[in-house]
Short mmCIF file of the C-alpha atoms (twelve columns), coordinates in Angstrom:
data_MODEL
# 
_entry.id   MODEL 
# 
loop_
_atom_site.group_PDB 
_atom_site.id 
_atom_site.type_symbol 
_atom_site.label_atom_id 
_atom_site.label_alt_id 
_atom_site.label_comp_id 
_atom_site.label_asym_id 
_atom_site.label_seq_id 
_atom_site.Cartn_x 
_atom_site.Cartn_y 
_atom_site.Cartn_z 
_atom_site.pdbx_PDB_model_num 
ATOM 1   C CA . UNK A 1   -12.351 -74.158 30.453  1 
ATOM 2   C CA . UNK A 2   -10.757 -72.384 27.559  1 
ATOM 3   C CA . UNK A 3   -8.291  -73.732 25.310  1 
ATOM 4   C CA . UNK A 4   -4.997  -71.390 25.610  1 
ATOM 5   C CA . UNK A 5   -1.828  -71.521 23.759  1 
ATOM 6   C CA . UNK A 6   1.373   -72.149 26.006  1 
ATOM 7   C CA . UNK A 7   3.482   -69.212 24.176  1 
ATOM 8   C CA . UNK A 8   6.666   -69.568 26.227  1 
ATOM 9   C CA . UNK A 9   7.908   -73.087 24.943  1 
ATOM 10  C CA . UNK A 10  10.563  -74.422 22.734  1 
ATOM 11  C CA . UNK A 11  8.451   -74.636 18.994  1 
ATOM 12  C CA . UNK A 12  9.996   -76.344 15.857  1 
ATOM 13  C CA . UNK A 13  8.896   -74.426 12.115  1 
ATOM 14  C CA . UNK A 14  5.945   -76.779 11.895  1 
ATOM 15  C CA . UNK A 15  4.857   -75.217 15.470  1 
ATOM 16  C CA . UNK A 16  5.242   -72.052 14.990  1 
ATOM 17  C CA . UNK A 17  3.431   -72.353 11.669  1 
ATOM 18  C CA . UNK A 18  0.257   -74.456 13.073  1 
ATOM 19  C CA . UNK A 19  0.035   -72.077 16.407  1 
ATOM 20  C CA . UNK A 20  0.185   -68.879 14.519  1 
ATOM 21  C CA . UNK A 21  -2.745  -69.733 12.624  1 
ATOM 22  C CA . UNK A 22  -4.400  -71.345 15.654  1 
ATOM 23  C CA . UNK A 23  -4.060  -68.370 17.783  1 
ATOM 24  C CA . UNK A 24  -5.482  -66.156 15.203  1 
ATOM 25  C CA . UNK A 25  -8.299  -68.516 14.501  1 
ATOM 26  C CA . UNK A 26  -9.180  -68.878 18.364  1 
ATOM 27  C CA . UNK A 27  -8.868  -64.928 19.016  1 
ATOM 28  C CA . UNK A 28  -9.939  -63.369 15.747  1 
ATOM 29  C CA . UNK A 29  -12.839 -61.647 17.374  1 
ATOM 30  C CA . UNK A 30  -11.318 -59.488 20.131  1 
ATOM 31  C CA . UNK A 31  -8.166  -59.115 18.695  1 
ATOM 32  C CA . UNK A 32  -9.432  -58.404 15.341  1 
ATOM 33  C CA . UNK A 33  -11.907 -55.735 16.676  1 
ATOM 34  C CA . UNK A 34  -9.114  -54.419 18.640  1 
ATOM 35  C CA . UNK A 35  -7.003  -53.840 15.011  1 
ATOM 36  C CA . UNK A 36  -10.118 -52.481 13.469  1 
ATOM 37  C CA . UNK A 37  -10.086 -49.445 15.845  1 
ATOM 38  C CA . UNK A 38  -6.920  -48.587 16.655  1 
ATOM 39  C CA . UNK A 39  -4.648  -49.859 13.554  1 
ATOM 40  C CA . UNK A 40  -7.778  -49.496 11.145  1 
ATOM 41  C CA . UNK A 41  -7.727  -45.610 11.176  1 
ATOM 42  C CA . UNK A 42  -3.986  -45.359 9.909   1 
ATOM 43  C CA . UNK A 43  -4.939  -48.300 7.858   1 
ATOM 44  C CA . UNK A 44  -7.990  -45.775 5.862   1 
ATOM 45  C CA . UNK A 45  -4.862  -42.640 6.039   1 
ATOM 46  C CA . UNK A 46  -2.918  -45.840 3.878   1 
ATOM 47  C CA . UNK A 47  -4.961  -46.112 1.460   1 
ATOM 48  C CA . UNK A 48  -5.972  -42.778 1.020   1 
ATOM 49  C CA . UNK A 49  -2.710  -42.104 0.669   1 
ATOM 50  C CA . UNK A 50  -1.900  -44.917 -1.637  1 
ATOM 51  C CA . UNK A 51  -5.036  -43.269 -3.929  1 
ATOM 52  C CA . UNK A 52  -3.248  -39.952 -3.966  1 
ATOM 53  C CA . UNK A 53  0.016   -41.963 -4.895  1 
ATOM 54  C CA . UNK A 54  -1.711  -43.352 -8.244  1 
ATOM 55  C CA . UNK A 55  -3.196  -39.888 -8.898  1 
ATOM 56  C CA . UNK A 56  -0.139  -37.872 -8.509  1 
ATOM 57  C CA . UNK A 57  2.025   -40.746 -10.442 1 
ATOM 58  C CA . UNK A 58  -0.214  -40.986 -13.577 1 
ATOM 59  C CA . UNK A 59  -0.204  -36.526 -13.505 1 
ATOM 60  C CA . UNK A 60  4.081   -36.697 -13.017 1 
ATOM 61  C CA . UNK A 61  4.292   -39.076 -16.527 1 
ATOM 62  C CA . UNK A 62  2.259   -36.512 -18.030 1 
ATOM 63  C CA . UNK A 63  -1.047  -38.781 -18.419 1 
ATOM 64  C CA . UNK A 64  -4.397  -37.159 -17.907 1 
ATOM 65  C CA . UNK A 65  -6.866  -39.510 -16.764 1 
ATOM 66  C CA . UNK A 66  -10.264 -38.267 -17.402 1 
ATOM 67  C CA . UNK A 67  -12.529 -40.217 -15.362 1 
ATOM 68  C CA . UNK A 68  -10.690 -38.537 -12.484 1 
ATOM 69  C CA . UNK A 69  -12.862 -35.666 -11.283 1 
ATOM 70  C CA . UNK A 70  -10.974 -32.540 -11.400 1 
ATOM 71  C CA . UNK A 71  -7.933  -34.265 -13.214 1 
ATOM 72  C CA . UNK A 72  -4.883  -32.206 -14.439 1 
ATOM 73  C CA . UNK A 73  -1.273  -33.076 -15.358 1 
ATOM 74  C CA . UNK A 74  0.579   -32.672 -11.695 1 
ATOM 75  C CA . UNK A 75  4.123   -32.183 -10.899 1 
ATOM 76  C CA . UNK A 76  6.794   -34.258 -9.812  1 
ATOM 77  C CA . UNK A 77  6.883   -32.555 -6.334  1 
ATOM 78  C CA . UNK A 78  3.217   -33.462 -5.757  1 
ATOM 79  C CA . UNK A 79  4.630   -37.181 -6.438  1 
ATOM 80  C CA . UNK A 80  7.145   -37.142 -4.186  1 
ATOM 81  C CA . UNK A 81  5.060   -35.450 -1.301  1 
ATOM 82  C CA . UNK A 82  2.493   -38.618 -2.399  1 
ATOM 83  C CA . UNK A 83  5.805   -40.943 -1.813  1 
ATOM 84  C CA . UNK A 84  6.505   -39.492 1.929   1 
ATOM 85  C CA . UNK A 85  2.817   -39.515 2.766   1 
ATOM 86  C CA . UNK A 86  2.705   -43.553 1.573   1 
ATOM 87  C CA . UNK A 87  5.550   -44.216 3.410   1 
ATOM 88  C CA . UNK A 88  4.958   -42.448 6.268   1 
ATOM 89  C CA . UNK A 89  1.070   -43.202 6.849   1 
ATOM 90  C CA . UNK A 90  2.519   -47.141 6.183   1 
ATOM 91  C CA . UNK A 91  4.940   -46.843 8.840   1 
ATOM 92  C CA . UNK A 92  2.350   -45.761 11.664  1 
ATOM 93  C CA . UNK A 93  -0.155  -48.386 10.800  1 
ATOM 94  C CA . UNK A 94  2.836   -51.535 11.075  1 
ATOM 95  C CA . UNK A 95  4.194   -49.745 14.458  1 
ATOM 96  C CA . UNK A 96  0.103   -49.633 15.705  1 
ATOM 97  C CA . UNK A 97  -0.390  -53.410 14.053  1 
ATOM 98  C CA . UNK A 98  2.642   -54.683 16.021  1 
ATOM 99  C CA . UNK A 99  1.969   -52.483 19.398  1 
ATOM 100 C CA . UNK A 100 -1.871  -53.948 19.198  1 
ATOM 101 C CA . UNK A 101 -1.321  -57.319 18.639  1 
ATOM 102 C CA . UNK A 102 1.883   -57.747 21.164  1 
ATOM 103 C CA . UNK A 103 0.563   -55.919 24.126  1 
ATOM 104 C CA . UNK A 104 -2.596  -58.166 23.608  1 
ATOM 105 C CA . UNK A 105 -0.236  -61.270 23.598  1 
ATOM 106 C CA . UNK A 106 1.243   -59.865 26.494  1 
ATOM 107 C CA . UNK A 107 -1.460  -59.478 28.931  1 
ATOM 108 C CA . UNK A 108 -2.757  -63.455 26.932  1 
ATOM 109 C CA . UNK A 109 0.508   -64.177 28.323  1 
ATOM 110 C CA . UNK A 110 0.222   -63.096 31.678  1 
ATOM 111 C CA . UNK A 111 -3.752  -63.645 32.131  1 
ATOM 112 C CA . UNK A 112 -3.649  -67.008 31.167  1 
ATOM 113 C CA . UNK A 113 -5.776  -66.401 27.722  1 
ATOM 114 C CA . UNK A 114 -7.923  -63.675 29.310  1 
ATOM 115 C CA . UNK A 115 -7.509  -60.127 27.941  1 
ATOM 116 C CA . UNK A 116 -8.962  -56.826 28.990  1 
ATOM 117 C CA . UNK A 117 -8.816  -54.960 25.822  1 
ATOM 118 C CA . UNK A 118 -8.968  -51.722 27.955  1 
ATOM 119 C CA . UNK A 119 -5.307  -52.772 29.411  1 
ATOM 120 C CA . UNK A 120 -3.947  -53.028 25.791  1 
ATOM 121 C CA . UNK A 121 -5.122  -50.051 24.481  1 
ATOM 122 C CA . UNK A 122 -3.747  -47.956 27.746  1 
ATOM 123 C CA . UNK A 123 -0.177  -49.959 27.544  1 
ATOM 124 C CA . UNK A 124 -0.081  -49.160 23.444  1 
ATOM 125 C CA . UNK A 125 -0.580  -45.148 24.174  1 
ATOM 126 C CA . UNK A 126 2.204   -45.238 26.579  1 
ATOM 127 C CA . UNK A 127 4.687   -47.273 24.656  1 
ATOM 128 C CA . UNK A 128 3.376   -45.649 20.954  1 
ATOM 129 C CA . UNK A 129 6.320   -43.203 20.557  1 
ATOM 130 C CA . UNK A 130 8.594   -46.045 21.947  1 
ATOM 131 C CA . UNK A 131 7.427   -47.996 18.666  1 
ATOM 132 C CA . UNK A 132 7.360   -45.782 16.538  1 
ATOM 133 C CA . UNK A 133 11.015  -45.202 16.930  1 
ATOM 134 C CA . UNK A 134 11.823  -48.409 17.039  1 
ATOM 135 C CA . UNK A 135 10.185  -49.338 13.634  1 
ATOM 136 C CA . UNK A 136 11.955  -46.114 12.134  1 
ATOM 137 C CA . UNK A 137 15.377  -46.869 12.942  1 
ATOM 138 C CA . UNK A 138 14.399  -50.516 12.294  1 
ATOM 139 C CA . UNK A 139 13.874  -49.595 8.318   1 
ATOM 140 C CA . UNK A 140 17.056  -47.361 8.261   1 
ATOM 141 C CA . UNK A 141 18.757  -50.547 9.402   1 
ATOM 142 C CA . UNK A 142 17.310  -52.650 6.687   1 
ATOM 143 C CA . UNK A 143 17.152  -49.848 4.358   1 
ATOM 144 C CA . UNK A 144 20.986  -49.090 4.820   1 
ATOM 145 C CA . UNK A 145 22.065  -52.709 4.377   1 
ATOM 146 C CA . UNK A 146 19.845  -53.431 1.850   1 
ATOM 147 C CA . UNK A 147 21.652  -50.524 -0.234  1 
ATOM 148 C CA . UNK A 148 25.337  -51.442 0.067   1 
ATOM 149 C CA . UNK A 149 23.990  -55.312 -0.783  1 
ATOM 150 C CA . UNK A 150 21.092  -57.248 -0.590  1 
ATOM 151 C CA . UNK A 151 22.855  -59.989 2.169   1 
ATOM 152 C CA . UNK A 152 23.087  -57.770 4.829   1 
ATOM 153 C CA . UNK A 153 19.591  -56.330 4.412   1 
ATOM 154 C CA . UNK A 154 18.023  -59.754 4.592   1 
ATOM 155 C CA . UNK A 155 20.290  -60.468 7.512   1 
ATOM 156 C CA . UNK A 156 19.313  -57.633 9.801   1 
ATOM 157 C CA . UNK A 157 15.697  -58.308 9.069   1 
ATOM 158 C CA . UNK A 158 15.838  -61.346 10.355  1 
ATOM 159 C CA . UNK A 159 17.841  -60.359 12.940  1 
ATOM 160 C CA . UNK A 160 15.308  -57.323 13.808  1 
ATOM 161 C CA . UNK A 161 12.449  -58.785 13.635  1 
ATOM 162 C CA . UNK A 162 12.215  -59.883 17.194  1 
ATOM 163 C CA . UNK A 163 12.900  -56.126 17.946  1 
ATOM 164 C CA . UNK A 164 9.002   -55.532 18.765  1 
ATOM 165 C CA . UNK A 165 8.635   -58.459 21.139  1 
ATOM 166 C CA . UNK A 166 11.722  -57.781 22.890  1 
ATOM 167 C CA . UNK A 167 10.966  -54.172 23.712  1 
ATOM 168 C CA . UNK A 168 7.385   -55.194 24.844  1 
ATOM 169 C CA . UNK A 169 7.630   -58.214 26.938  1 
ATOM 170 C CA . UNK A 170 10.760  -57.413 28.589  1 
ATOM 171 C CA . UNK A 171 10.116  -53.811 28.817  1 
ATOM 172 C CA . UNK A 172 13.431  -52.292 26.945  1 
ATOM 173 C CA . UNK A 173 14.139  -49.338 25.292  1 
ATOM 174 C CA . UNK A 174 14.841  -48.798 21.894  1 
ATOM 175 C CA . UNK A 175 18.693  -49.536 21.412  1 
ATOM 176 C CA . UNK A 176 18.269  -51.854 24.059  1 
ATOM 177 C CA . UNK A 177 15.840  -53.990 22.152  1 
ATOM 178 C CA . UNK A 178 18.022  -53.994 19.287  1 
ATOM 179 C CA . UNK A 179 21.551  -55.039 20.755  1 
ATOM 180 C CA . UNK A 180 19.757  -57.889 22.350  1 
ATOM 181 C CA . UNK A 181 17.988  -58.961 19.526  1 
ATOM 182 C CA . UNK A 182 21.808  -59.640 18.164  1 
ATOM 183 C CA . UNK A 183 22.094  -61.855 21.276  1 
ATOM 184 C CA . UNK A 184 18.829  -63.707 21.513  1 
ATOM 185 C CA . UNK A 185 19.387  -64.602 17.903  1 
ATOM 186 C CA . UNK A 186 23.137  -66.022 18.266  1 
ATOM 187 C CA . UNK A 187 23.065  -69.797 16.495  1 
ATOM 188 C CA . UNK A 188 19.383  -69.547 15.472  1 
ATOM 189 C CA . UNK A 189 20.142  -67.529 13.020  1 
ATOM 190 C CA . UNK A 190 19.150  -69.861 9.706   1 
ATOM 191 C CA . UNK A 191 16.122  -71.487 11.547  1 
ATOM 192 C CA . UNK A 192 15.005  -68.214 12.236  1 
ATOM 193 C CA . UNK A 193 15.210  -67.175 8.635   1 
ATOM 194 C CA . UNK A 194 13.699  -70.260 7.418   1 
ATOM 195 C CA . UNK A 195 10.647  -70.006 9.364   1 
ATOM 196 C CA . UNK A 196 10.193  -66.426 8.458   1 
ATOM 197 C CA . UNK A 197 10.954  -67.209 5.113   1 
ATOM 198 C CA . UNK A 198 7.749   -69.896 5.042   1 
ATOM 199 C CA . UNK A 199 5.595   -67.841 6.776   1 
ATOM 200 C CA . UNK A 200 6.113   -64.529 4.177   1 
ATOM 201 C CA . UNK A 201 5.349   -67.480 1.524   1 
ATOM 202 C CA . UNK A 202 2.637   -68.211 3.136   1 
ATOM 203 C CA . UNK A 203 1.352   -64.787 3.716   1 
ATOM 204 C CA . UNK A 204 2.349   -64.044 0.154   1 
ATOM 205 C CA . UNK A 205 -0.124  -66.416 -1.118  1 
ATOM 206 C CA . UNK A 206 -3.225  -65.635 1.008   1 
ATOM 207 C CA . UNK A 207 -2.349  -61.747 0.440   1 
ATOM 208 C CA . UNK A 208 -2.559  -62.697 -3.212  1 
ATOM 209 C CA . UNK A 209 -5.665  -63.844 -3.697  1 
ATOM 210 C CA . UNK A 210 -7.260  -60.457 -2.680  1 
ATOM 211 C CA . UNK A 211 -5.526  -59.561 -5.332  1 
ATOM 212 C CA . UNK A 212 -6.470  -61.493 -8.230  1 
ATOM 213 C CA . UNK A 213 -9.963  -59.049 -8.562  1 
ATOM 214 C CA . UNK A 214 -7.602  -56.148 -9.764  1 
ATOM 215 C CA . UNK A 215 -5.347  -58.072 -12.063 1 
ATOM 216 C CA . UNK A 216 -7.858  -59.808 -13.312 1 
ATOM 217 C CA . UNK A 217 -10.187 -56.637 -14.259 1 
ATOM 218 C CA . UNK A 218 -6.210  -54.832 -15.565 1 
ATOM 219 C CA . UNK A 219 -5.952  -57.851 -17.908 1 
ATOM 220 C CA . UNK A 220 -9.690  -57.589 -19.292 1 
ATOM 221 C CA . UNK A 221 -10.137 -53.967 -19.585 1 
ATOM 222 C CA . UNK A 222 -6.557  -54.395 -21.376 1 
ATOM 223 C CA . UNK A 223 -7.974  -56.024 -24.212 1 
ATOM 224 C CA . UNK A 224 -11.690 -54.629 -24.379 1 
ATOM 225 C CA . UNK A 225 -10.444 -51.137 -24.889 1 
ATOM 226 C CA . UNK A 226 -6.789  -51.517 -26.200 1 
ATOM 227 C CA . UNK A 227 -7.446  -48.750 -28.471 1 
ATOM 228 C CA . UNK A 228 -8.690  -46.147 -25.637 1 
ATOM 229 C CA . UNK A 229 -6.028  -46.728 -23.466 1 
ATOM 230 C CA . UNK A 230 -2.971  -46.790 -26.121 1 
ATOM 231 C CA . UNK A 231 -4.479  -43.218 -26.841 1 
ATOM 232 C CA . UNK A 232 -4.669  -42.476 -22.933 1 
ATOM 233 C CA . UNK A 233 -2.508  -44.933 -20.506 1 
ATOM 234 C CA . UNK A 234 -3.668  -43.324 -17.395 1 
ATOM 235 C CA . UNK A 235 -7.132  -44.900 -18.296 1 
ATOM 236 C CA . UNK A 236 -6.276  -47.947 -17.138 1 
ATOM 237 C CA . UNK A 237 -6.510  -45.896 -13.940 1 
ATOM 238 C CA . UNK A 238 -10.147 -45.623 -13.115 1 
ATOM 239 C CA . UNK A 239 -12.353 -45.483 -10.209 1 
ATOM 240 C CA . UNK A 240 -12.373 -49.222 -10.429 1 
ATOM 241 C CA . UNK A 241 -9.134  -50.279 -10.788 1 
ATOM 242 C CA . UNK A 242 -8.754  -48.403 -7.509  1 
ATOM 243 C CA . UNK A 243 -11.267 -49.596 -5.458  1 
ATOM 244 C CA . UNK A 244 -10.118 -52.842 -6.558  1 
ATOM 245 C CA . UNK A 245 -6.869  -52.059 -5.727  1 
ATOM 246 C CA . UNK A 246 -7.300  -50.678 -2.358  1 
ATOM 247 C CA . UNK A 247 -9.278  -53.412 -1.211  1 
ATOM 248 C CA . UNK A 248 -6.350  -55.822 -2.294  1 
ATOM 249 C CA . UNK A 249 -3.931  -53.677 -0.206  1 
ATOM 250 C CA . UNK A 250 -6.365  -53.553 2.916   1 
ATOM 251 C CA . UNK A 251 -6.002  -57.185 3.087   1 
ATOM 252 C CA . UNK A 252 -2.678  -57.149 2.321   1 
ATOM 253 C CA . UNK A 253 -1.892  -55.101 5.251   1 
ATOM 254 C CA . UNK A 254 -4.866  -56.488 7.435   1 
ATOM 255 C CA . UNK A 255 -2.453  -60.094 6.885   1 
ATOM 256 C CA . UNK A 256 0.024   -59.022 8.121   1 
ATOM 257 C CA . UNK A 257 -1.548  -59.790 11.966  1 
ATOM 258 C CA . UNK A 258 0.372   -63.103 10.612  1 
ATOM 259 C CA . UNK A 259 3.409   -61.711 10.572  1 
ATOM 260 C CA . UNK A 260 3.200   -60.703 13.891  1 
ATOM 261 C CA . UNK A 261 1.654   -63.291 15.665  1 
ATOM 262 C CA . UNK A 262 4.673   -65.207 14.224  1 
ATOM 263 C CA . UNK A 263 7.385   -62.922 15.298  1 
ATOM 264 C CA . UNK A 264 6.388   -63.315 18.951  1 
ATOM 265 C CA . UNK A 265 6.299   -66.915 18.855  1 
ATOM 266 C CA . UNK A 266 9.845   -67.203 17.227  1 
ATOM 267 C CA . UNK A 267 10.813  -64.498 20.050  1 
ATOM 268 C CA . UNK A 268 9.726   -67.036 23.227  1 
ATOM 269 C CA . UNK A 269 11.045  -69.790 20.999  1 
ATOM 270 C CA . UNK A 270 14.166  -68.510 20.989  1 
ATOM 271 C CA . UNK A 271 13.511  -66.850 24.693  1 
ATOM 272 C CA . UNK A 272 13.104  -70.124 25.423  1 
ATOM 273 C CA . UNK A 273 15.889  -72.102 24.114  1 
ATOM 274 C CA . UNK A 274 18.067  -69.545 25.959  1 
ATOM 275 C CA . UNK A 275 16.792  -69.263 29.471  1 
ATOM 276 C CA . UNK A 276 13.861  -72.157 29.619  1 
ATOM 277 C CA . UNK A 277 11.499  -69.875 31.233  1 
ATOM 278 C CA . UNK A 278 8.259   -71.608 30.434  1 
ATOM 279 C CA . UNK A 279 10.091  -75.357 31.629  1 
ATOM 280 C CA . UNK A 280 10.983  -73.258 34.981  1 
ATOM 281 C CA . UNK A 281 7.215   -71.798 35.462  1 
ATOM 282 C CA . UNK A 282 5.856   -75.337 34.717  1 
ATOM 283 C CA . UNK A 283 7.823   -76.918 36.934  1 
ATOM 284 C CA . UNK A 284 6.762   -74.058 39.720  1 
ATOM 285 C CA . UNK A 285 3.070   -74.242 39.101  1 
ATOM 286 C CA . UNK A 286 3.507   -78.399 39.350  1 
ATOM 287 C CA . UNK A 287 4.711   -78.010 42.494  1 
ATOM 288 C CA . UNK A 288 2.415   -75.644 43.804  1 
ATOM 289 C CA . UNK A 289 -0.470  -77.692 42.721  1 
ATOM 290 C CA . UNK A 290 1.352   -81.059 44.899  1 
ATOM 291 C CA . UNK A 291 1.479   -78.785 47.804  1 
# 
């Protein structure tokens, strides 16, 4: 029989931490294939973006980068258009990552560890626009505390980031899922934080790693052609240092399945500790089974 993780139970940090990567680990293959396809093509529009972002950047400081083909000194406007198109192609990829991997939760949830991956890809294209709003006014949220102080940006983060789960498993709307994300959270607050706060750490370090090939080839080329480049800074920025760089960010993004996985289990932890859902559906199914 197959191993399955009991999602809707009361978890401490150390059990969130230990089933997140468990659950990953056991399901890597049909959920990861299912991010490949459907998250992975806004994931490619990221990174191209993120490409035109360095081009446009190194043409608005008035750099000229020769080992770009075609290269010429390019405005500010291009840079700003490269900004929106960063931000923008980022923001459809993290509502797709999140829609993907909590609809497949969902019907884990429900099927007792068996998912159709058909079912999760029809639920995400009905509920797409639903998410895509959601993450939007999401960052205005953050974005707006964040700007008046740093305290209350942190604090609706943590606040919001059961926002996803919410909407999906209990089937809310948008505003919805946010005023009761207020109310689920009421007295967890500081556990909440400090297991998200572990698990970014966490994240932080594995992201980094994929990392280290572009620092460490930024830091060589540095000193092997400090001359070149103090004549030129934009040739720092060649064809390397980018593919480098937008293989680091692929994983970056690509680990952030952890961050998700995570979020739903602190949501039916805290589900949990509310309404004991899970205790009540044991207690049913143990008293089907004696009958």
């Amino acid at each position: 029989m197959k191993e399955t993780i009991q999602f809707r139970k009361q978890r401490e940090l150390g059990d969130i931490l230990s089933d997140t990567f468990k659950f990953i680990r056991m399901e890597w293959k049909p959920l990861g294939s299912l991010i490949i396809r459907i998250p992975g093509i806004a994931l490619l529009a990221v990174v191209l973006s993120y490409i035109y972002y360095i081009r446009s950047t190194v043409g608005s400081f008035g750099l000229n980068d020769s080992s770009w083909p075609g290269s010429a000194i390019t405005s500010g406007f291009e840079a700003v258009i490269a900004v929106f198109l960063l931000l923008g192609s980022a923001l459809i990829f993290y509502s797709l990552l999140y829609g993907t991997i909590l609809f497949y939760i969902k019907e884990y949830v429900q099927q007792d560890g068996e998912v159709d991956p058909r079912k999760v890809e029809r639920q995400l294209r009905d509920g797409i626009w639903d998410l895509f709003g959601l993450n939007f006014l999401n960052a205005i949220i953050i974005v707006a505390g964040s700007i008046f102080c740093l305290i209350p940006g942190i604090y609706f983060a943590v606040v919001l980031a059961s926002t996803f789960s919410i909407m999906i498993m209990e089937k809310r709307d948008i505003t919805d899922s946010i005023g009761y994300s207020f109310k689920l959270i009421k007295g967890e607050w500081w556990i909440t934080f400090a297991t998200l706060l572990v698990v970014g750490i966490l994240y932080y370090i594995i992201a980094l790693i994929f990392q280290v090939p572009q620092y460490l080839y930024f830091f060589v080329r540095a000193f092997t052609s400090s001359a070149e480049i103090s004549g030129d800074p934009g040739e720092m920025f060649d064809w390397i240092y980018v593919a480098l760089s937008s293989i680091g960010m692929m994983a970056q993004y690509l680990l952030q399945t952890i961050m998700v996985v995570a979020t739903a289990l602190v949501y039916f932890n805290l589900h949990e500790r509310k309404f004991h859902t899970g205790t009540l559906e044991t207690i049913e199914s143990i008293g089907k089974r004696e009958r």
